[in-house]
Coordinates of C-alpha atoms in Angstrom, one line a residue:
X1176 CA -194.3 180.7 -123.0
X1177 CA -195.2 178.9 -119.6
X1178 CA -192.3 178.1 -117.3
X1179 CA -191.4 174.4 -117.2
X1180 CA -191.7 172.5 -114.0
X1181 CA -188.7 170.7 -112.4
X1182 CA -190.2 167.4 -113.5
X1183 CA -190.6 168.6 -117.1
X1184 CA -187.0 169.8 -117.0
X1185 CA -185.8 166.4 -115.8
X1186 CA -187.8 164.7 -118.6
X1187 CA -186.2 166.9 -121.2
X1188 CA -182.8 165.8 -119.9
X1189 CA -183.6 162.2 -120.9
X1190 CA -182.0 161.4 -124.3
X1191 CA -183.4 158.6 -126.5
X1192 CA -181.1 156.9 -129.0
X1193 CA -182.3 153.8 -130.7
X1194 CA -184.7 153.0 -127.9
X1195 CA -182.2 153.4 -125.1
X1196 CA -182.7 155.9 -122.3
X1197 CA -180.0 157.3 -120.1
X1198 CA -179.6 160.2 -117.5
X1199 CA -176.8 162.7 -117.6
X1200 CA -175.7 163.9 -114.2
X1201 CA -173.0 164.1 -111.7
X1202 CA -173.8 160.7 -110.2
X1203 CA -173.0 157.8 -112.6
X1204 CA -174.8 154.6 -112.9
X1205 CA -171.9 152.7 -111.4
X1206 CA -171.8 155.0 -108.4
X1207 CA -175.5 154.2 -107.8
X1208 CA -174.7 150.5 -107.9
X1209 CA -171.9 151.0 -105.4
X1210 CA -174.2 152.7 -102.9
X1211 CA -175.1 149.7 -100.5
X1212 CA -178.3 151.4 -99.2
X1213 CA -179.5 152.1 -102.8
X1214 CA -178.4 149.0 -104.6
X1215 CA -180.9 146.3 -105.6
X1216 CA -178.6 144.3 -107.8
X1217 CA -180.6 142.3 -110.4
X1218 CA -183.9 143.4 -108.9
X1219 CA -183.7 146.7 -110.8
X1220 CA -186.4 146.6 -113.5
X1221 CA -185.4 147.4 -117.1
X1222 CA -187.1 150.8 -116.8
X1223 CA -185.2 151.6 -113.6
X1224 CA -181.9 150.6 -115.2
X1225 CA -182.6 152.9 -118.1
X1226 CA -183.7 155.8 -115.9
X1227 CA -180.7 155.5 -113.6
X1228 CA -178.0 154.9 -116.2
X1229 CA -177.2 151.4 -115.2
X1230 CA -178.6 149.6 -118.2
X1231 CA -176.0 147.2 -119.4
X1232 CA -174.1 147.1 -116.1
X1233 CA -176.3 144.2 -115.0
X1234 CA -177.2 141.0 -116.8
X1235 CA -180.7 141.1 -118.4
X1236 CA -182.4 138.9 -115.8
X1237 CA -184.7 140.6 -113.3
X1238 CA -185.1 138.8 -110.0
X1239 CA -187.3 139.5 -106.9
X1240 CA -185.6 140.0 -103.6
X1241 CA -186.9 136.6 -102.5
X1242 CA -185.2 134.9 -105.5
X1243 CA -182.0 136.8 -104.7
X1244 CA -182.1 135.6 -101.1
X1245 CA -182.4 132.0 -102.1
X1246 CA -179.5 132.4 -104.5
X1247 CA -177.3 134.0 -101.8
X1248 CA -178.4 131.3 -99.3
X1249 CA -177.3 128.6 -101.7
X1250 CA -173.9 130.3 -102.1
X1251 CA -173.6 130.6 -98.4
X1252 CA -174.3 126.9 -97.8
X1253 CA -171.7 126.0 -100.4
X1254 CA -169.0 127.5 -98.2
X1255 CA -167.3 125.0 -95.9
X1256 CA -165.2 127.3 -93.6
X1257 CA -166.8 129.4 -90.8
X1258 CA -164.4 132.4 -91.4
X1259 CA -165.2 132.4 -95.2
X1260 CA -168.9 132.4 -94.4
X1261 CA -168.3 135.4 -92.2
X1262 CA -166.5 137.3 -94.9
X1263 CA -169.2 136.3 -97.4
X1264 CA -171.8 137.9 -95.2
X1265 CA -169.7 141.1 -94.6
X1266 CA -169.2 141.5 -98.3
X1267 CA -172.9 141.0 -99.1
X1268 CA -173.8 143.7 -96.5
X1269 CA -171.2 146.1 -98.0
X1270 CA -172.7 145.6 -101.5
X1271 CA -176.5 145.4 -100.9
X1272 CA -177.8 146.3 -97.4
X1273 CA -181.4 145.3 -97.9
X1274 CA -180.5 141.9 -99.5
X1275 CA -178.1 141.2 -96.6
X1276 CA -180.8 141.9 -93.9
X1277 CA -183.5 140.1 -95.9
X1278 CA -181.2 137.0 -95.9
X1279 CA -180.8 137.3 -92.2
X1280 CA -184.6 137.7 -91.8
X1281 CA -185.4 134.6 -93.9
X1282 CA -182.5 132.3 -92.8
X1283 CA -181.4 133.8 -89.4
X1284 CA -181.1 130.4 -87.7
X1285 CA -178.3 129.5 -90.2
X1286 CA -176.8 132.9 -90.9
X1287 CA -176.8 134.8 -87.6
X1288 CA -174.0 132.7 -86.0
X1289 CA -171.8 133.9 -88.9
X1290 CA -172.3 137.6 -88.3
X1291 CA -172.3 137.4 -84.5
X1292 CA -171.4 134.8 -81.9
X1293 CA -169.6 132.4 -82.1
X1294 CA -168.0 133.3 -85.5
X1295 CA -167.3 136.9 -84.5
X1296 CA -164.7 135.6 -82.0
X1297 CA -163.0 133.8 -84.8
X1298 CA -163.1 137.0 -86.9
X1299 CA -161.3 138.8 -84.0
X1300 CA -158.5 136.3 -83.9
X1301 CA -158.1 136.6 -87.7
X1302 CA -158.9 140.3 -87.9
X1303 CA -156.3 141.3 -90.6
X1304 CA -157.7 138.6 -93.0
X1305 CA -161.4 139.6 -92.7
X1306 CA -161.0 143.4 -92.8
X1307 CA -163.4 145.1 -95.2
X1308 CA -163.8 148.8 -96.0
X1309 CA -165.5 150.6 -94.5
X1310 CA -167.2 148.6 -91.8
X1311 CA -166.0 150.4 -88.7
X1312 CA -164.8 153.8 -87.8
X1313 CA -161.3 153.7 -86.2
X1314 CA -160.4 156.5 -83.8
X1315 CA -156.9 156.4 -82.3
X1316 CA -155.6 158.0 -79.2
X1317 CA -153.2 159.9 -81.5
X1318 CA -156.3 161.7 -82.9
X1319 CA -156.8 163.3 -79.4
X1320 CA -157.8 166.9 -80.0
X1321 CA -159.3 166.1 -83.3
X1322 CA -161.9 163.3 -82.5
X1323 CA -164.8 165.4 -83.8
X1324 CA -163.1 165.8 -87.2
X1325 CA -162.6 162.0 -87.4
X1326 CA -166.3 161.5 -86.7
X1327 CA -167.2 163.8 -89.5
X1328 CA -165.5 161.4 -91.9
X1329 CA -168.1 158.8 -91.4
X1330 CA -170.4 159.0 -94.5
X1331 CA -173.7 159.1 -92.7
X1332 CA -174.6 162.3 -90.9
X1333 CA -177.7 161.1 -89.0
X1334 CA -176.3 158.6 -86.5
X1335 CA -178.5 157.6 -83.6
X1336 CA -176.9 154.5 -82.2
X1337 CA -173.2 153.8 -81.7
X1338 CA -171.5 150.6 -80.5
X1339 CA -167.9 151.3 -79.3
X1340 CA -165.1 149.1 -78.1
X1341 CA -161.4 149.5 -77.3
X1342 CA -160.8 145.8 -77.6
X1343 CA -159.6 145.6 -74.0
X1344 CA -161.6 142.5 -73.2
X1345 CA -162.7 140.8 -76.5
X1346 CA -165.0 137.9 -75.5
X1347 CA -162.9 135.4 -73.6
X1348 CA -159.7 136.3 -75.4
X1349 CA -158.5 139.2 -73.3
X1350 CA -156.9 142.3 -74.7
X1351 CA -156.9 142.2 -78.5
X1352 CA -156.6 145.9 -79.1
X1353 CA -157.8 147.1 -82.4
X1354 CA -158.4 143.5 -83.5
X1355 CA -161.6 143.6 -81.4
X1356 CA -163.3 145.7 -84.1
X1357 CA -165.5 142.9 -85.4
X1358 CA -167.4 143.0 -82.1
X1359 CA -169.1 146.4 -82.6
X1360 CA -169.7 145.6 -86.2
X1361 CA -171.6 142.5 -85.2
X1362 CA -173.6 144.3 -82.5
X1363 CA -174.9 147.1 -84.9
X1364 CA -175.8 144.4 -87.4
X1365 CA -178.1 143.0 -84.8
X1366 CA -179.5 146.5 -84.1
X1367 CA -181.0 146.2 -87.5
X1368 CA -181.5 142.5 -88.1
X1369 CA -183.4 141.9 -84.8
X1370 CA -184.3 145.4 -83.5
X1371 CA -185.3 147.0 -86.8
X1372 CA -183.0 150.1 -86.3
X1373 CA -182.4 151.6 -89.7
X1374 CA -178.8 150.7 -90.7
X1375 CA -177.7 154.2 -91.7
X1376 CA -178.5 155.3 -88.1
X1377 CA -175.9 152.8 -86.8
X1378 CA -172.2 153.4 -86.3
X1379 CA -169.6 150.8 -85.1
X1380 CA -166.5 152.4 -83.6
X1381 CA -163.2 151.0 -82.5
X1382 CA -161.1 153.2 -80.2
X1383 CA -157.4 152.3 -80.6
X1384 CA -155.7 153.2 -77.4
X1385 CA -153.0 150.5 -77.8
X1386 CA -152.8 146.9 -76.6
X1387 CA -151.2 145.4 -73.5
X1388 CA -151.0 141.9 -74.9
X1389 CA -147.5 141.8 -76.5
X1390 CA -148.3 138.6 -78.4
X1391 CA -151.0 140.5 -80.3
X1392 CA -149.4 143.9 -80.4
X1393 CA -146.0 142.6 -81.9
X1394 CA -147.6 140.4 -84.5
X1395 CA -146.4 141.8 -87.9
X1396 CA -150.0 141.7 -89.1
X1397 CA -151.4 143.7 -86.2
X1398 CA -153.4 146.6 -87.6
X1399 CA -153.4 149.0 -84.6
X1400 CA -151.0 151.3 -82.8
X1401 CA -147.9 149.4 -81.6
X1402 CA -148.0 150.8 -78.2
X1403 CA -149.1 149.9 -74.7
X1404 CA -152.3 151.3 -73.3
X1405 CA -152.0 154.8 -71.7
X1406 CA -152.3 155.9 -68.1
X1407 CA -155.8 156.2 -66.7
X1408 CA -155.7 160.0 -66.8
X1409 CA -154.8 160.0 -70.5
X1410 CA -157.3 157.3 -71.3
X1411 CA -160.1 159.2 -69.6
X1412 CA -159.3 162.4 -71.3
X1413 CA -159.5 160.7 -74.7
X1414 CA -162.8 159.0 -73.9
X1415 CA -164.2 162.2 -72.5
X1416 CA -163.4 164.0 -75.8
X1417 CA -165.0 161.1 -77.7
X1418 CA -168.3 161.4 -75.8
X1419 CA -168.4 165.1 -76.2
X1420 CA -167.6 164.8 -79.9
X1421 CA -170.5 162.3 -80.3
X1422 CA -172.9 164.8 -78.7
X1423 CA -171.6 167.7 -80.8
X1424 CA -171.8 165.7 -84.0
X1425 CA -175.0 163.7 -83.6
X1426 CA -176.8 165.3 -80.7
X1427 CA -177.6 164.3 -77.1
X1428 CA -180.1 161.7 -78.2
X1429 CA -177.4 159.5 -79.8
X1430 CA -177.2 156.3 -77.8
X1431 CA -173.7 154.9 -77.1
X1432 CA -173.3 151.2 -76.2
X1433 CA -169.9 150.3 -74.7
X1434 CA -168.7 146.8 -75.5
X1435 CA -165.8 144.7 -74.5
X1436 CA -164.0 147.4 -72.6
X1437 CA -161.5 146.2 -69.9
X1438 CA -163.1 145.5 -66.5
X1439 CA -161.7 148.5 -64.5
X1440 CA -162.3 151.0 -67.3
X1441 CA -165.8 149.6 -68.1
X1442 CA -167.1 150.1 -64.5
X1443 CA -165.5 153.5 -64.1
X1444 CA -166.9 154.8 -67.4
X1445 CA -170.4 153.5 -66.7
X1446 CA -170.4 155.2 -63.3
X1447 CA -169.1 158.4 -64.8
X1448 CA -171.4 158.6 -67.8
X1449 CA -174.6 156.8 -67.0
X1450 CA -176.4 160.0 -65.8
X1451 CA -174.6 162.4 -68.2
X1452 CA -175.1 160.7 -71.5
X1453 CA -177.5 158.3 -73.2
X1454 CA -175.4 155.2 -72.8
X1455 CA -175.1 151.7 -71.4
X1456 CA -172.6 148.9 -71.2
X1457 CA -173.9 145.6 -72.6
X1458 CA -171.3 143.4 -70.9
X1459 CA -172.4 144.8 -67.5
X1460 CA -176.1 145.7 -68.0
X1461 CA -177.1 143.8 -71.1
X1462 CA -175.8 140.4 -69.8
X1463 CA -177.9 140.8 -66.6
X1464 CA -181.1 141.3 -68.7
X1465 CA -181.0 137.9 -70.3
X1466 CA -179.6 136.1 -67.3
X1467 CA -182.4 137.4 -65.1
X1468 CA -185.0 136.3 -67.8
X1469 CA -183.5 132.8 -67.9
X1470 CA -183.4 132.6 -64.1
X1471 CA -187.0 133.7 -64.0
X1472 CA -188.0 130.9 -66.3
X1473 CA -185.9 128.3 -64.3
X1474 CA -187.6 129.5 -61.1
X1475 CA -191.0 129.1 -62.7
X1476 CA -190.2 125.6 -63.9
X1477 CA -189.0 124.6 -60.4
X1478 CA -192.2 126.2 -59.0
X1479 CA -190.4 128.4 -56.5
X1480 CA -189.8 132.1 -56.0
X1481 CA -186.7 134.2 -56.8
X1482 CA -186.3 135.2 -53.1
X1483 CA -186.0 131.5 -52.2
X1484 CA -182.8 131.1 -54.2
X1485 CA -179.1 131.6 -53.4
X1486 CA -176.8 132.5 -56.3
X1487 CA -173.1 131.8 -56.6
X1488 CA -171.1 133.3 -59.4
X1489 CA -167.9 131.7 -60.7
X1490 CA -166.2 134.9 -62.0
X1491 CA -166.5 138.5 -60.7
X1492 CA -165.9 140.6 -63.8
X1493 CA -168.2 142.8 -65.8
X1494 CA -170.8 140.1 -66.7
X1495 CA -171.0 138.7 -63.1
X1496 CA -171.3 142.1 -61.4
X1497 CA -173.8 143.3 -64.0
X1498 CA -175.9 140.2 -63.4
X1499 CA -175.4 140.4 -59.6
X1500 CA -176.5 144.0 -59.5
X1501 CA -179.6 143.4 -61.6
X1502 CA -180.5 140.4 -59.5
X1503 CA -180.1 142.6 -56.4
X1504 CA -182.6 145.0 -57.8
X1505 CA -185.0 142.2 -58.8
X1506 CA -184.8 140.7 -55.3
X1507 CA -185.6 144.0 -53.8
X1508 CA -188.7 144.3 -56.0
X1509 CA -189.7 141.0 -54.5
X1510 CA -189.8 142.6 -51.1
X1511 CA -186.4 141.9 -49.6
X1512 CA -184.4 144.7 -48.0
X1513 CA -180.8 145.6 -49.1
X1514 CA -179.1 143.2 -46.6
X1515 CA -181.5 140.3 -47.4
X1516 CA -181.1 140.7 -51.1
X1517 CA -177.3 141.0 -50.8
X1518 CA -177.1 137.9 -48.7
X1519 CA -178.5 135.8 -51.5
X1520 CA -175.5 136.6 -53.8
X1521 CA -172.0 135.3 -53.5
X1522 CA -169.1 135.9 -55.9
X1523 CA -165.9 133.9 -56.5
X1524 CA -163.0 135.2 -58.5
X1525 CA -159.5 134.0 -59.3
X1526 CA -158.5 134.5 -55.7
X1527 CA -161.4 132.6 -54.2
X1528 CA -164.6 133.8 -52.5
X1529 CA -164.8 137.6 -52.6
X1530 CA -164.4 138.6 -48.9
X1531 CA -163.5 141.8 -47.1
X1532 CA -160.5 140.3 -45.5
X1533 CA -158.1 140.7 -48.5
X1534 CA -154.8 142.4 -48.8
X1535 CA -155.0 146.1 -49.8
X1536 CA -155.7 146.5 -53.5
X1537 CA -156.9 142.9 -53.9
X1538 CA -160.6 143.8 -53.6
X1539 CA -161.9 146.0 -56.4
X1540 CA -164.4 148.8 -55.4
X1541 CA -167.1 147.3 -57.7
X1542 CA -166.9 143.9 -55.9
X1543 CA -167.2 145.5 -52.5
X1544 CA -171.0 145.5 -52.5
X1545 CA -171.0 141.7 -52.5
X1546 CA -168.0 140.9 -50.4
X1547 CA -168.6 138.6 -47.5
X1548 CA -167.6 139.3 -43.9
X1549 CA -166.1 135.9 -43.3
X1550 CA -162.9 133.8 -43.7
X1551 CA -161.7 133.3 -47.3
X1552 CA -162.6 130.1 -49.2
X1553 CA -160.3 129.2 -52.1
X1554 CA -161.8 126.3 -54.0
X1555 CA -165.2 126.5 -55.8
X1556 CA -166.3 123.1 -54.4
X1557 CA -165.7 124.4 -50.9
X1558 CA -167.8 127.5 -51.7
X1559 CA -170.6 125.2 -52.9
X1560 CA -170.4 123.2 -49.7
X1561 CA -170.5 126.3 -47.5
X1562 CA -173.1 128.4 -49.3
X1563 CA -175.2 125.5 -50.8
X1564 CA -176.3 127.6 -53.8
X1565 CA -179.4 126.8 -55.7
X1566 CA -178.1 128.7 -58.8
X1567 CA -174.5 128.4 -60.1
X1568 CA -173.5 130.8 -62.8
X1569 CA -170.2 130.6 -64.7
X1570 CA -168.8 133.8 -66.3
X1571 CA -165.1 133.2 -65.6
X1572 CA -163.9 132.1 -69.1
X1573 CA -162.2 129.2 -67.4
X1574 CA -162.9 126.0 -69.3
X1575 CA -163.9 123.1 -67.0
X1576 CA -164.3 125.2 -63.9
X1577 CA -167.5 123.3 -63.1
X1578 CA -165.8 120.0 -62.3
X1579 CA -167.6 116.7 -61.7
X1580 CA -167.3 117.3 -57.9
X1581 CA -168.9 120.7 -58.2
X1582 CA -171.8 119.5 -60.3
X1583 CA -172.4 116.5 -58.1
X1584 CA -172.6 118.7 -55.0
X1585 CA -175.1 121.0 -56.8
X1586 CA -177.3 117.9 -57.3
X1587 CA -176.8 116.7 -53.7
X1588 CA -178.0 120.0 -52.2
X1589 CA -180.8 120.7 -54.7
X1590 CA -183.8 118.9 -56.1
X1591 CA -183.5 121.0 -59.3
X1592 CA -180.1 122.8 -59.5
X1593 CA -179.9 125.7 -61.9
X1594 CA -176.6 125.8 -63.7
X1595 CA -175.5 128.4 -66.3
X1596 CA -172.1 127.9 -68.0
X1597 CA -172.2 131.3 -69.7
X1598 CA -168.6 131.9 -70.8
X1599 CA -168.0 132.0 -74.6
X1600 CA -166.8 130.9 -76.9
X1601 CA -167.5 127.3 -76.0
X1602 CA -163.8 126.6 -75.6
X1603 CA -164.0 128.9 -72.5
X1604 CA -167.2 127.4 -71.0
X1605 CA -167.2 126.2 -67.4
X1606 CA -168.8 122.9 -68.5
X1607 CA -170.7 121.3 -71.3
X1608 CA -174.4 120.5 -71.3
X1609 CA -173.6 116.8 -71.4
X1610 CA -171.4 117.1 -68.3
X1611 CA -174.0 119.1 -66.4
X1612 CA -176.8 116.5 -67.1
X1613 CA -174.5 113.5 -66.5
X1614 CA -173.1 114.6 -63.2
X1615 CA -176.4 116.0 -61.8
X1616 CA -178.1 112.8 -63.1
X1617 CA -180.5 114.8 -65.3
X1618 CA -181.7 117.0 -62.4
X1619 CA -180.4 120.3 -63.6
X1620 CA -181.9 123.2 -65.5
X1621 CA -179.0 124.2 -67.8
X1622 CA -178.0 127.1 -70.0
X1623 CA -174.9 128.0 -71.9
X1624 CA -173.4 131.2 -73.4
X1625 CA -172.7 129.7 -76.8
X1626 CA -175.1 127.8 -79.2
X1627 CA -175.4 124.1 -78.3
X1628 CA -177.1 121.3 -80.1
X1629 CA -180.1 119.4 -78.6
X1630 CA -179.0 117.0 -76.0
X1631 CA -180.2 113.4 -75.8
X1632 CA -179.9 112.2 -72.2
X1633 CA -181.5 109.1 -70.6
X1634 CA -184.0 108.8 -73.5
X1635 CA -185.1 112.4 -73.3
X1636 CA -184.3 115.3 -75.6
X1637 CA -183.4 118.6 -74.1
X1638 CA -183.2 122.0 -75.8
X1639 CA -180.1 123.8 -74.5
X1640 CA -180.8 127.5 -73.9
X1641 CA -178.2 130.0 -75.0
X1642 CA -178.1 132.9 -72.6
X1643 CA -176.9 135.6 -75.0
X1644 CA -177.4 139.3 -74.8
X1645 CA -178.8 139.3 -78.3
X1646 CA -182.2 138.7 -76.7
X1647 CA -182.0 142.1 -75.0
X1648 CA -179.8 144.8 -76.5
X1649 CA -181.4 145.1 -80.0
X1650 CA -184.8 145.9 -78.5
X1651 CA -183.3 148.2 -75.9
X1652 CA -181.5 150.2 -78.6
X1653 CA -184.6 150.3 -80.8
X1654 CA -186.8 151.6 -78.0
X1655 CA -184.2 154.1 -76.8
X1656 CA -183.6 155.6 -80.2
X1657 CA -187.3 155.6 -81.2
X1658 CA -188.2 157.9 -78.3
X1659 CA -184.8 159.7 -78.0
X1660 CA -184.5 158.5 -74.4
X1661 CA -182.3 160.8 -72.2
X1662 CA -180.8 158.0 -70.0
X1663 CA -181.2 154.3 -69.2
X1664 CA -181.9 153.7 -65.5
X1665 CA -181.8 150.2 -64.0
X1666 CA -185.6 149.9 -64.4
X1667 CA -185.2 149.8 -68.2
X1668 CA -183.2 146.6 -67.9
X1669 CA -185.7 145.1 -65.5
X1670 CA -188.5 146.0 -68.0
X1671 CA -186.5 144.3 -70.8
X1672 CA -185.9 141.2 -68.8
X1673 CA -189.5 140.8 -67.8
X1674 CA -190.5 141.2 -71.4
X1675 CA -188.3 138.3 -72.5
X1676 CA -189.4 136.0 -69.7
X1677 CA -193.1 136.8 -70.3
X1678 CA -192.6 135.5 -73.9
X1679 CA -191.8 132.0 -72.6
X1680 CA -194.7 129.6 -73.0
X1681 CA -195.8 126.5 -71.2
X1682 CA -194.6 124.6 -74.3
X1683 CA -191.1 126.2 -73.9
X1684 CA -191.0 125.0 -70.3
X1685 CA -192.1 121.5 -71.3
X1686 CA -189.1 121.4 -73.7
X1687 CA -186.8 122.8 -71.0
X1688 CA -186.3 126.1 -72.7
X1689 CA -185.4 128.9 -70.3
X1690 CA -185.7 131.6 -73.0
X1691 CA -188.0 131.9 -76.1
X1692 CA -186.7 130.0 -79.2
X1693 CA -184.3 131.9 -81.4
X1694 CA -187.1 132.2 -84.0
X1695 CA -188.7 134.7 -81.7
X1696 CA -185.7 137.0 -81.4
X1697 CA -187.3 139.7 -83.6
X1698 CA -190.5 139.5 -81.6
X1699 CA -188.5 139.8 -78.4
X1700 CA -186.8 142.9 -79.7
X1701 CA -190.1 144.5 -80.8
X1702 CA -191.8 143.9 -77.5
X1703 CA -188.9 145.2 -75.6
X1704 CA -188.8 148.3 -77.8
X1705 CA -192.4 149.0 -77.2
X1706 CA -192.1 148.5 -73.4
X1707 CA -189.0 150.6 -73.2
X1708 CA -190.8 153.4 -75.1
X1709 CA -193.8 153.1 -72.8
X1710 CA -191.6 153.3 -69.7
X1711 CA -189.7 156.2 -71.1
X1712 CA -192.8 158.3 -71.7
X1713 CA -194.3 157.4 -68.3
X1714 CA -191.0 158.3 -66.5
X1715 CA -190.5 161.5 -68.5
X1716 CA -187.3 160.2 -70.0
X1717 CA -188.4 160.5 -73.7
X1718 CA -187.1 163.6 -75.6
X1719 CA -189.3 163.0 -78.6
X1720 CA -192.6 164.8 -78.4
X1721 CA -195.6 164.5 -78.4
X1722 CA -196.4 161.2 -76.5
X1723 CA -197.5 158.7 -79.2
X1724 CA -201.1 157.6 -78.9
X1725 CA -200.3 154.1 -80.3
X1726 CA -196.9 153.0 -79.1
X1727 CA -196.8 149.8 -81.2
X1728 CA -197.6 151.7 -84.4
X1729 CA -195.1 154.4 -83.4
X1730 CA -192.3 151.8 -83.1
X1731 CA -193.3 149.9 -86.2
X1732 CA -193.2 153.1 -88.3
X1733 CA -189.6 153.7 -87.4
X1734 CA -188.4 150.1 -88.2
X1735 CA -186.2 149.4 -91.3
X1736 CA -188.2 148.3 -94.4
X1737 CA -186.5 145.2 -95.8
X1738 CA -188.3 145.5 -99.2
X1739 CA -186.8 147.1 -102.3
X1740 CA -189.8 149.4 -102.7
X1741 CA -188.3 151.5 -99.9
X1742 CA -185.1 151.8 -101.9
X1743 CA -187.0 152.8 -105.0
X1744 CA -188.8 155.6 -103.1
X1745 CA -185.4 156.9 -102.0
X1746 CA -184.0 157.3 -105.5
X1747 CA -187.3 158.6 -106.8
X1748 CA -187.3 161.3 -104.1
X1749 CA -183.7 162.1 -105.1
X1750 CA -184.7 162.3 -108.7
X1751 CA -187.7 164.6 -108.0
X1752 CA -185.5 167.2 -106.2

């Protein structure tokens, strides 16, 4: 008697009773429905339901993914509160991954703000109320010595992109400790929604090292360790172990994005790891990518050159220094030497203009590069009078820092002042769009860090550009993971910035857009990914071999398929084993 094939054996395992068909096995139908990567909800056909043992667990209706999306969107619109919309989206993603991302793809303009900024900030402030299992991997400093074992508890073994925070500087709210966990969750969501990185490759992590904000830490509902942050030596040992565990568990090609780490720690870790691991810090490097792209557009609209401009930063933290450093590199590519490029950039922090002549310990080492050799200037308006900047960038999280006097001075000294109030959420912004246009008498080119509605000023309508790192990091992550890049040098971020600015059209400029419209976010990510891959292979930074002959096809092949047919292939392959 001929030996039966595996397929025939599987067929013989199917039992028919009264026309019903079911599969006996270790995995129950309910378990299949609870797998978010596999679940199709009511899109399962009757045949699939019978084959998989889920017949009867769903109502008889069979809907397409497009019909499901419209139903979910109606449910979403029926919700009045922002935080409830956030939890709705999180729960949908935890139940049906493809439907979640299809909803974002079809209605991103309405839904993205409720998985990322600005609502993610609200989620941080109400972290205990929105917590869902399992959305983030929590690793505490008490796990020191066993970090690798904790990583192994994450259900996906093939992780290629990690976003990690310690909550030390959550948006403009300061130290939130473990309650900063919604930030990496939001970031990895955009890896997939905009960049196309397959979601099971992505891992959001919160390192709980304590919290130095007693108001947060002593709250009865605080979910983290009720302790202060450790010494620098203990902190560094813990993060060193974490990075080594990542490489041991997922390989040297796994990209680690640091997010919302406290200023001093963030710069130190970036300096320490940037040539040793595949990593970057989005607050420092990613912010610079999009700011430089928007500045490039503003420079083009004003029909000038970058080297003709003088930039004053209100704020000298991670974002400001990241932007300043990338602008420094960009100015040098325009032909300026180090001193000339540095002379175009001034920083002002909480103590006034950043100058050399400060008491010991009052000038951080990472500000030193842009410190001025002159007398101190305390007030922002006096800095504007002295330096006469053409570009004013706010990243201080100090609401109203761009006063009427400051804005009027910018208009006095410039035909077309460039003003970016980039702190977010909007409650931390240095000024509003209406204030900027009113006090510069409509002369300014303005951008904000949070979404703003269209402004009607003096009979004209102005699109208000949101300078947000979501234009940059999804594409950088997709490109880096696609080619298994070994490290991310500054040139990668210049490549990404130029890609974004090159997507601005003359029509964008006519509508005062300094970045492409949000409808082009996925296009931005794809083009950045392709250019990052191309640069990586040309610079011998790509670990994946051989060099692809068609880079665009190479990137497209690795992008997440939003259609249910891909899920069907997955369970059919499992069934055929």
